[in-house]
PDB file of C-alpha atoms in Angstrom:
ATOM      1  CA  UNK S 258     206.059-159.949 215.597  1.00 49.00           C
ATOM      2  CA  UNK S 259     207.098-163.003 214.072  1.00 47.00           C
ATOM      3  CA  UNK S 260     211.192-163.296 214.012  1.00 44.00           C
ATOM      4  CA  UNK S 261     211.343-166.276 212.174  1.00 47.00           C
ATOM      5  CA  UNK S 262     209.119-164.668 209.175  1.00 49.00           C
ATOM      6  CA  UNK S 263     210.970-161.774 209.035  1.00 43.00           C
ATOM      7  CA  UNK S 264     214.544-163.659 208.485  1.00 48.00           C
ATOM      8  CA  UNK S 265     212.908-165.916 205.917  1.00 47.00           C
ATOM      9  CA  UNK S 266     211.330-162.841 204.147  1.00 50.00           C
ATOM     10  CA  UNK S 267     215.396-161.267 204.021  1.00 48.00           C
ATOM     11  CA  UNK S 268     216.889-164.581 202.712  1.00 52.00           C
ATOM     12  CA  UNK S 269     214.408-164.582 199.827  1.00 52.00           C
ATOM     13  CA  UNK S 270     215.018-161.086 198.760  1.00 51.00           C
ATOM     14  CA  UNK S 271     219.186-162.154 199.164  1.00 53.00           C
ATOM     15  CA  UNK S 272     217.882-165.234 196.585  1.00 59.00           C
ATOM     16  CA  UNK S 273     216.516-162.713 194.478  1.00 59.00           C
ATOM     17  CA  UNK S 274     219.205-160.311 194.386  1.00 57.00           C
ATOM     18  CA  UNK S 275     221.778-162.563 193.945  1.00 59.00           C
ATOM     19  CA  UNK S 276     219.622-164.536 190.945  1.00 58.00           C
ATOM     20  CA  UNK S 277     219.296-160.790 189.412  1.00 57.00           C
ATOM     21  CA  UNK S 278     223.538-160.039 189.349  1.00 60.00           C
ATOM     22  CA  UNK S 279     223.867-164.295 187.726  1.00 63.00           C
ATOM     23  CA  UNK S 280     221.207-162.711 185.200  1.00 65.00           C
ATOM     24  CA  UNK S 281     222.964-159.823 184.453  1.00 60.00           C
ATOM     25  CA  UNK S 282     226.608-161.507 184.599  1.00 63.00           C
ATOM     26  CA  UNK S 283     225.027-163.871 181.859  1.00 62.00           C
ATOM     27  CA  UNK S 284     223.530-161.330 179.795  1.00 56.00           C
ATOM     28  CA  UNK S 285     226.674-159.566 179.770  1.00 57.00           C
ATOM     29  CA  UNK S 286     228.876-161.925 178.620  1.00 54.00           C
ATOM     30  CA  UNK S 287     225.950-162.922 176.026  1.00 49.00           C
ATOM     31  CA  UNK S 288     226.156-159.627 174.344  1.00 51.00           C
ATOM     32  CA  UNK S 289     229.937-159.588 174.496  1.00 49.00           C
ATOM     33  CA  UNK S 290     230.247-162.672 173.035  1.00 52.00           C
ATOM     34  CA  UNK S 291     227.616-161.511 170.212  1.00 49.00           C
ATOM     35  CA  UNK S 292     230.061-158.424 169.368  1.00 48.00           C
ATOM     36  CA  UNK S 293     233.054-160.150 169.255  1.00 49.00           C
ATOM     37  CA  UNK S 294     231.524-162.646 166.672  1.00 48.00           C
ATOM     38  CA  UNK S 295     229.739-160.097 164.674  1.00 50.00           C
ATOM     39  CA  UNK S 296     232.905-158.406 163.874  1.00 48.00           C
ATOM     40  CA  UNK S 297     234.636-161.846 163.417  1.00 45.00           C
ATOM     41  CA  UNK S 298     231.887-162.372 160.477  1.00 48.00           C
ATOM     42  CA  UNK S 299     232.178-158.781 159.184  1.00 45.00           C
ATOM     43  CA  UNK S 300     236.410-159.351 158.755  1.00 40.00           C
ATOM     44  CA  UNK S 301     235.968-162.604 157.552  1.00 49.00           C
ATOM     45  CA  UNK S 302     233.205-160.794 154.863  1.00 48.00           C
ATOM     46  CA  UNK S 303     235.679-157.868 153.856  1.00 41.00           C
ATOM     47  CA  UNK S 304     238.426-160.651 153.798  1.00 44.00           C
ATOM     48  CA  UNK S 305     236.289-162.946 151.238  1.00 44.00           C
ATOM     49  CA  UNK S 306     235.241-159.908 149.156  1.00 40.00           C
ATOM     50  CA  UNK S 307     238.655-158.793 148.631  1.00 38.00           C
ATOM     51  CA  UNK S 308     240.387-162.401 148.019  1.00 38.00           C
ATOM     52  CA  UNK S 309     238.281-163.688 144.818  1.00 36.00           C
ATOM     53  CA  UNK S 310     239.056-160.133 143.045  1.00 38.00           C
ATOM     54  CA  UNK S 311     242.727-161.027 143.712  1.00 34.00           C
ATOM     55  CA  UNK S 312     241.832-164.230 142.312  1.00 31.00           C
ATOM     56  CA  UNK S 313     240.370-163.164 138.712  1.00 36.00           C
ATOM     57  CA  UNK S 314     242.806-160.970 138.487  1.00 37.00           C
ATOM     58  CA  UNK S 315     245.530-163.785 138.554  1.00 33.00           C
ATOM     59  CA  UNK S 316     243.298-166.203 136.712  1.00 33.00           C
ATOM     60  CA  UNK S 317     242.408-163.365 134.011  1.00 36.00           C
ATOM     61  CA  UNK S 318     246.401-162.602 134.160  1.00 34.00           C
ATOM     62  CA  UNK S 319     247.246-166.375 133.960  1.00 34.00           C
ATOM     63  CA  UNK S 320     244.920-167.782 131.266  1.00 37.00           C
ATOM     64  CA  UNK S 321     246.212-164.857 128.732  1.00 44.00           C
ATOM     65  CA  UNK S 322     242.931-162.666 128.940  1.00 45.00           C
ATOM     66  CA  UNK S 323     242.428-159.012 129.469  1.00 45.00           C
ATOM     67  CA  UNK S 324     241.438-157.707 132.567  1.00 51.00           C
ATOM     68  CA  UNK S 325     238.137-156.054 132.309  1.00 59.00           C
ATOM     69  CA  UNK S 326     239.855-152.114 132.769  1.00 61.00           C
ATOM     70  CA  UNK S 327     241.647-153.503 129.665  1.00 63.00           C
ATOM     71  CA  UNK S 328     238.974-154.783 127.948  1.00 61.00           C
ATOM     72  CA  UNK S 329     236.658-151.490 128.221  1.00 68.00           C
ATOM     73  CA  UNK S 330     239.541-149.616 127.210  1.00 82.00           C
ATOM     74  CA  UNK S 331     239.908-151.014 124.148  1.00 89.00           C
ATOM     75  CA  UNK S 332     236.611-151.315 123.044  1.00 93.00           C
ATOM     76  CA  UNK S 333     235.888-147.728 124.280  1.00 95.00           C
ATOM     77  CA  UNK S 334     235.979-144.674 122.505  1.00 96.00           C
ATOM     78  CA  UNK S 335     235.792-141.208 123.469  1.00 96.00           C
ATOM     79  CA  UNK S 336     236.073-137.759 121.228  1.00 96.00           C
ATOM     80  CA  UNK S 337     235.761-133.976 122.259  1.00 95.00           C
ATOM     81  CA  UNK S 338     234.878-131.084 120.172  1.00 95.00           C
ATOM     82  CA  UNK S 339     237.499-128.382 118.683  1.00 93.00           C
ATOM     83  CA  UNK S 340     235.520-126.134 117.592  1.00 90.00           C
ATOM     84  CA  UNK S 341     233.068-123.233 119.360  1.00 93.00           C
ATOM     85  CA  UNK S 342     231.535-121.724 116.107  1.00 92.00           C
ATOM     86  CA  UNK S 343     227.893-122.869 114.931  1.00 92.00           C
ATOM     87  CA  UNK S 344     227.917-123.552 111.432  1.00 86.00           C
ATOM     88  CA  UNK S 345     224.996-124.792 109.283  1.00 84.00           C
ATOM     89  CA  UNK S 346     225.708-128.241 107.629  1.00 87.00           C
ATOM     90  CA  UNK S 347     228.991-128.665 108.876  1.00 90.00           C
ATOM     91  CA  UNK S 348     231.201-131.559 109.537  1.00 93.00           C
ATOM     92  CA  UNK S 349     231.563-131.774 113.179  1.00 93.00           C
ATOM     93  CA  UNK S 350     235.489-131.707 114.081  1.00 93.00           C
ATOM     94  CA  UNK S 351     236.814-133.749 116.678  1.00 95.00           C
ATOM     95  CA  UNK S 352     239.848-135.164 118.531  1.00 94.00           C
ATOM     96  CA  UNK S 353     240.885-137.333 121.449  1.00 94.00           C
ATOM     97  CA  UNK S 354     241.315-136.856 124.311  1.00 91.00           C
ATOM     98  CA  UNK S 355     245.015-137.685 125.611  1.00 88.00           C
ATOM     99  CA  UNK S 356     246.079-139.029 129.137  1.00 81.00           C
ATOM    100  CA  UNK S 357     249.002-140.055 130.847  1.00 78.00           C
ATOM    101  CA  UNK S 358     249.945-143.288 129.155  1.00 76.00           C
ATOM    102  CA  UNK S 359     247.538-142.942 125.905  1.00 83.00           C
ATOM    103  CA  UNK S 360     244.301-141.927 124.080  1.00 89.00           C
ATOM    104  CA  UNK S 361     240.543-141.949 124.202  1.00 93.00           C
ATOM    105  CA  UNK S 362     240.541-144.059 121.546  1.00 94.00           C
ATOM    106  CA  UNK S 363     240.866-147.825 122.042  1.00 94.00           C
ATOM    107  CA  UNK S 364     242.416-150.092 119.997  1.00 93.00           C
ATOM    108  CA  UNK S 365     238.902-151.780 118.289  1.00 95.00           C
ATOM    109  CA  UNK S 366     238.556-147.865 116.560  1.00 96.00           C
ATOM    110  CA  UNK S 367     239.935-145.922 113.952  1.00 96.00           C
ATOM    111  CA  UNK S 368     239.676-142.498 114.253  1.00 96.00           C
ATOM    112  CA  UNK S 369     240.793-140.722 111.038  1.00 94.00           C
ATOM    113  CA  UNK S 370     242.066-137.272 112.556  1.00 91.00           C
ATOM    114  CA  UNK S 371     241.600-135.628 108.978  1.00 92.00           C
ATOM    115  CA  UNK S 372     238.145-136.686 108.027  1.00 92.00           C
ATOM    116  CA  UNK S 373     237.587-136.697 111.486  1.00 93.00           C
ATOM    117  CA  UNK S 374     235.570-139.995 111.071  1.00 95.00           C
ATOM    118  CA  UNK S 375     235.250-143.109 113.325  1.00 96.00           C
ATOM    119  CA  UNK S 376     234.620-146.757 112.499  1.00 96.00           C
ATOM    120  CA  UNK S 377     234.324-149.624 114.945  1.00 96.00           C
ATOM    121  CA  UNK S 378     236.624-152.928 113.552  1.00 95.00           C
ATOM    122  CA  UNK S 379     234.353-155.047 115.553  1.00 94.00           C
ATOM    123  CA  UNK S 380     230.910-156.173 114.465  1.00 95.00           C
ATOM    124  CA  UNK S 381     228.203-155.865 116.977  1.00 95.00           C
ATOM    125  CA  UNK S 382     226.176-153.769 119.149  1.00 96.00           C
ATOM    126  CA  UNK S 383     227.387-150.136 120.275  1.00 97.00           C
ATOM    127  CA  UNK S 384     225.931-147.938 122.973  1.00 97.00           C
ATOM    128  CA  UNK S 385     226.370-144.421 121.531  1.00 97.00           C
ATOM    129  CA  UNK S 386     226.190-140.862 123.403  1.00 97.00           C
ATOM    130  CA  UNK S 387     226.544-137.405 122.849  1.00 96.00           C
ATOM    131  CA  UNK S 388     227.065-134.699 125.688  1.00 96.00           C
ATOM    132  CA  UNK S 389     226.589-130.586 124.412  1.00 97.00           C
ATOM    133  CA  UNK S 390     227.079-127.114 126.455  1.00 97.00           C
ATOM    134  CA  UNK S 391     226.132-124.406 125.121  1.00 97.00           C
ATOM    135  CA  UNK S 392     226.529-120.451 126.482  1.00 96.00           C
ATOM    136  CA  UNK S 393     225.272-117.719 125.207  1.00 95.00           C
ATOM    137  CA  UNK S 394     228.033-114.552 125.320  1.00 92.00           C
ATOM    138  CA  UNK S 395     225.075-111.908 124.329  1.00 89.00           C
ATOM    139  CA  UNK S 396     221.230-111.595 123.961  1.00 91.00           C
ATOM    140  CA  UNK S 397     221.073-114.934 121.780  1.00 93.00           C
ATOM    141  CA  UNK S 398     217.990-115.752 119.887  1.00 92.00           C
ATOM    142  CA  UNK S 399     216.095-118.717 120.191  1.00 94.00           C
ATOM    143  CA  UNK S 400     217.147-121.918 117.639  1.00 94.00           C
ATOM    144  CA  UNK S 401     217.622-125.429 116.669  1.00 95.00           C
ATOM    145  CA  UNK S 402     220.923-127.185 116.762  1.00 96.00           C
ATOM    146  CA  UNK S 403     220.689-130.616 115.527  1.00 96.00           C
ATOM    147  CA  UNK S 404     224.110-133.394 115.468  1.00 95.00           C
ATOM    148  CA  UNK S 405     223.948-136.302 113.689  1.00 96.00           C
ATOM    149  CA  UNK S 406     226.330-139.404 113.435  1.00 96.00           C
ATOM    150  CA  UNK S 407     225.643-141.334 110.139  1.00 94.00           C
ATOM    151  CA  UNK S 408     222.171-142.727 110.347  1.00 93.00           C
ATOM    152  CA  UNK S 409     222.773-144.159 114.219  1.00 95.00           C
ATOM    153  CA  UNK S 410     222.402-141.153 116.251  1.00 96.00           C
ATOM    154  CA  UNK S 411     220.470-137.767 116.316  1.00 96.00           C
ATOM    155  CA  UNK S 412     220.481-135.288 118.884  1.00 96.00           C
ATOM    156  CA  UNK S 413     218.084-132.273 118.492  1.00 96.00           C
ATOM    157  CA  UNK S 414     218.791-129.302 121.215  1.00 96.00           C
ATOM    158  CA  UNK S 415     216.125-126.540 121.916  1.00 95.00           C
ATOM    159  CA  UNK S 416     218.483-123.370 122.405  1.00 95.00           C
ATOM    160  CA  UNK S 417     215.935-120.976 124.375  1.00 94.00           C
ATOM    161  CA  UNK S 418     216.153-117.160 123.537  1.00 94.00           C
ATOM    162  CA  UNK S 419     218.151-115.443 126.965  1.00 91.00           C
ATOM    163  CA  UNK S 420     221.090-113.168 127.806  1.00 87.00           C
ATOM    164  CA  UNK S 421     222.869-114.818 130.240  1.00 85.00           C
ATOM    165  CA  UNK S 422     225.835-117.369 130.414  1.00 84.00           C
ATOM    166  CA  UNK S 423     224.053-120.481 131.889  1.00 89.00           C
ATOM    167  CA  UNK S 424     224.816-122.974 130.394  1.00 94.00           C
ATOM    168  CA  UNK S 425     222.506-125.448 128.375  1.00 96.00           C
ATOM    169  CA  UNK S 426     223.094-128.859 128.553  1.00 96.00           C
ATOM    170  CA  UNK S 427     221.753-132.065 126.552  1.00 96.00           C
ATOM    171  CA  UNK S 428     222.748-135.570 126.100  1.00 96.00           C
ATOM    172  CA  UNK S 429     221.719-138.049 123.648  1.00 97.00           C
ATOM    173  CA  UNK S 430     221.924-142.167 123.025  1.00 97.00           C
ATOM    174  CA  UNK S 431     220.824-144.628 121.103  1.00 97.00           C
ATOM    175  CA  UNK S 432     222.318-148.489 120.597  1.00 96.00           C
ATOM    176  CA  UNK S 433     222.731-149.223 117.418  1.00 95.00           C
ATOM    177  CA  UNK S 434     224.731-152.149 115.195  1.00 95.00           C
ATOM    178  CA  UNK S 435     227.952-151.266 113.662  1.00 95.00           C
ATOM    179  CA  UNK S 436     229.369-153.509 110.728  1.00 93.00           C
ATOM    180  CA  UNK S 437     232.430-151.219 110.000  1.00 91.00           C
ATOM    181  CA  UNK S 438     230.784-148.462 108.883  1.00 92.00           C
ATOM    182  CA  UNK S 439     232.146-145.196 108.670  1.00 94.00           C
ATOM    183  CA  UNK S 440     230.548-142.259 110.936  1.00 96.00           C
ATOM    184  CA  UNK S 441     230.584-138.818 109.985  1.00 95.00           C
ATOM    185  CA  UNK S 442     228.865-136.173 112.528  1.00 95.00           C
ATOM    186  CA  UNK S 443     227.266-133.606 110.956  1.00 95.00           C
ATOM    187  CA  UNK S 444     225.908-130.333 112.987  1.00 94.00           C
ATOM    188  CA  UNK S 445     222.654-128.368 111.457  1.00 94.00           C
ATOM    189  CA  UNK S 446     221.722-125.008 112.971  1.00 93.00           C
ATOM    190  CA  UNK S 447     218.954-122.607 111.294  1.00 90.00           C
ATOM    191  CA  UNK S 448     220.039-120.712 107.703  1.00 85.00           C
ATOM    192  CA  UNK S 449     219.835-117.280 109.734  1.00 85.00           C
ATOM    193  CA  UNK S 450     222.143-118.928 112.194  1.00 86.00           C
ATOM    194  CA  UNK S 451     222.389-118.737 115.975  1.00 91.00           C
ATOM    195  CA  UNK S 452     224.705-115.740 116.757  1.00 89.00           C
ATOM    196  CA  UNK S 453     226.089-115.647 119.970  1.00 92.00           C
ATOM    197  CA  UNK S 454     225.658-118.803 120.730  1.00 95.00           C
ATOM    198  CA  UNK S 455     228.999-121.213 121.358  1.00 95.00           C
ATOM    199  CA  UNK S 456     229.777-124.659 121.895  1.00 96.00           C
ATOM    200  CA  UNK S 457     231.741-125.584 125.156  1.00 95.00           C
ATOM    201  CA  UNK S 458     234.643-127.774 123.460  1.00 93.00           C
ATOM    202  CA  UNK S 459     235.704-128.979 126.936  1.00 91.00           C
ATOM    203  CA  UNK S 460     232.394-130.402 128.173  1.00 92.00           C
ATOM    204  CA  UNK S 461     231.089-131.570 124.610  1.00 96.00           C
ATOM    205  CA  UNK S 462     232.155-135.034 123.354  1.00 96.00           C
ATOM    206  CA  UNK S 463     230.912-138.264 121.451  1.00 97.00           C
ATOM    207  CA  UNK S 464     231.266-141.283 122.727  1.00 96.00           C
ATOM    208  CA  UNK S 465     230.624-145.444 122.122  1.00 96.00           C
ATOM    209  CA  UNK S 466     231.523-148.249 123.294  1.00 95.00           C
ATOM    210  CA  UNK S 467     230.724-152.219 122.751  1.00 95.00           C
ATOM    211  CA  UNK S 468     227.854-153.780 124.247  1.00 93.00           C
ATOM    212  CA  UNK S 469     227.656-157.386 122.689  1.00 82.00           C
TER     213      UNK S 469
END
């Protein structure tokens, strides 16, 4: 048996072994070094998302203009319905809806709580929406309940005949041009009515707001 072989054969599987821990020292430090500066970049991303938002805000604050909660608020308007009852050609009755520190209605509107009518002061284009619920309390028939606002906006809902309380839902939009006109809802239902069937004041509302 060759001795000399045999010790040369051992040193180059120490070589090997020794190259393999270097390897995996490197790649170790490699991939620590790759997580520490991938969570460097992500603080450093959260940190310049959040700074330029604190920036408009003092700019927006600074140069005199509304912040943009502001702005929507003011140019947004939001009404719910009073009434339950289902009345053919009726004017539909509305009111806003008040909050903590003030009303649905911003300050571009008038809302005129008697007429219960709405006019936008500013000229230019409104998106305008309409949520109903319906129940029905017991056996209702099948109808037709229509809403209008002015000429912008008509909603047509499908009441199916049933005897049960879910609930049927619709919503309606359109965008339209205002030029201070003054909008009247009207609600149609068929001349031999739709008994037993209500309105859901709390989850029925108009709404608009400005788009340009």
């Amino acid at each position: 048996m060759d001795v000399e072989s045999l010790q040369k054969s051992g040193r180059r599987r120490g070589s090997c072994l020794d190259a393999f821990l270097i390897m995996s020292i490197i790649f170790l430090f490699v991939a620590v070094t790759a997580v520490a500066a991938g969570g460097l970049l992500a603080v450093m991303d959260l940190r310049s998302k959040l700074q330029p938002q604190k920036y408009e805000s003092q700019t927006s604050y600074l140069s005199g203009h509304a912040t943009d909660s502001k702005y929507k608020m003011q140019n947004f308007v939001y009404l719910s319905a009073i009434r339950s009852e289902l009345m053919h050609n009726t004017t539909m009755e509305w009111d806003p809806v008040h909050y903590a520190d003030g009303v649905s209605v911003g300050s571009n509107f008038i809302f005129d709580s008697e007429q219960h009518s709405l006019m936008a002061e500013a000229v230019g284009t409104y998106f305008m929406y309409i949520d109903l619920t319906f129940t029905c309390v017991y056996k209702c028939k099948a109808g037709v309940f229509s809403m209008r606002v002015g000429d912008k906006l008509t909603c047509d809902v499908h009441l199916p005949a049933m005897n049960s309380s879910t609930p049927v839902t619709k919503k309606c939009w359109t965008v339209s041009q205002m030029n201070k006109e003054k909008l009247l809802t009207e609600m149609t239902v068929p001349k031999e009515g739709l008994e037993n069937w209500r309105l859901e004041p709390n989850s029925s509302g108009f709404g608009m707001f400005l788009v340009d």
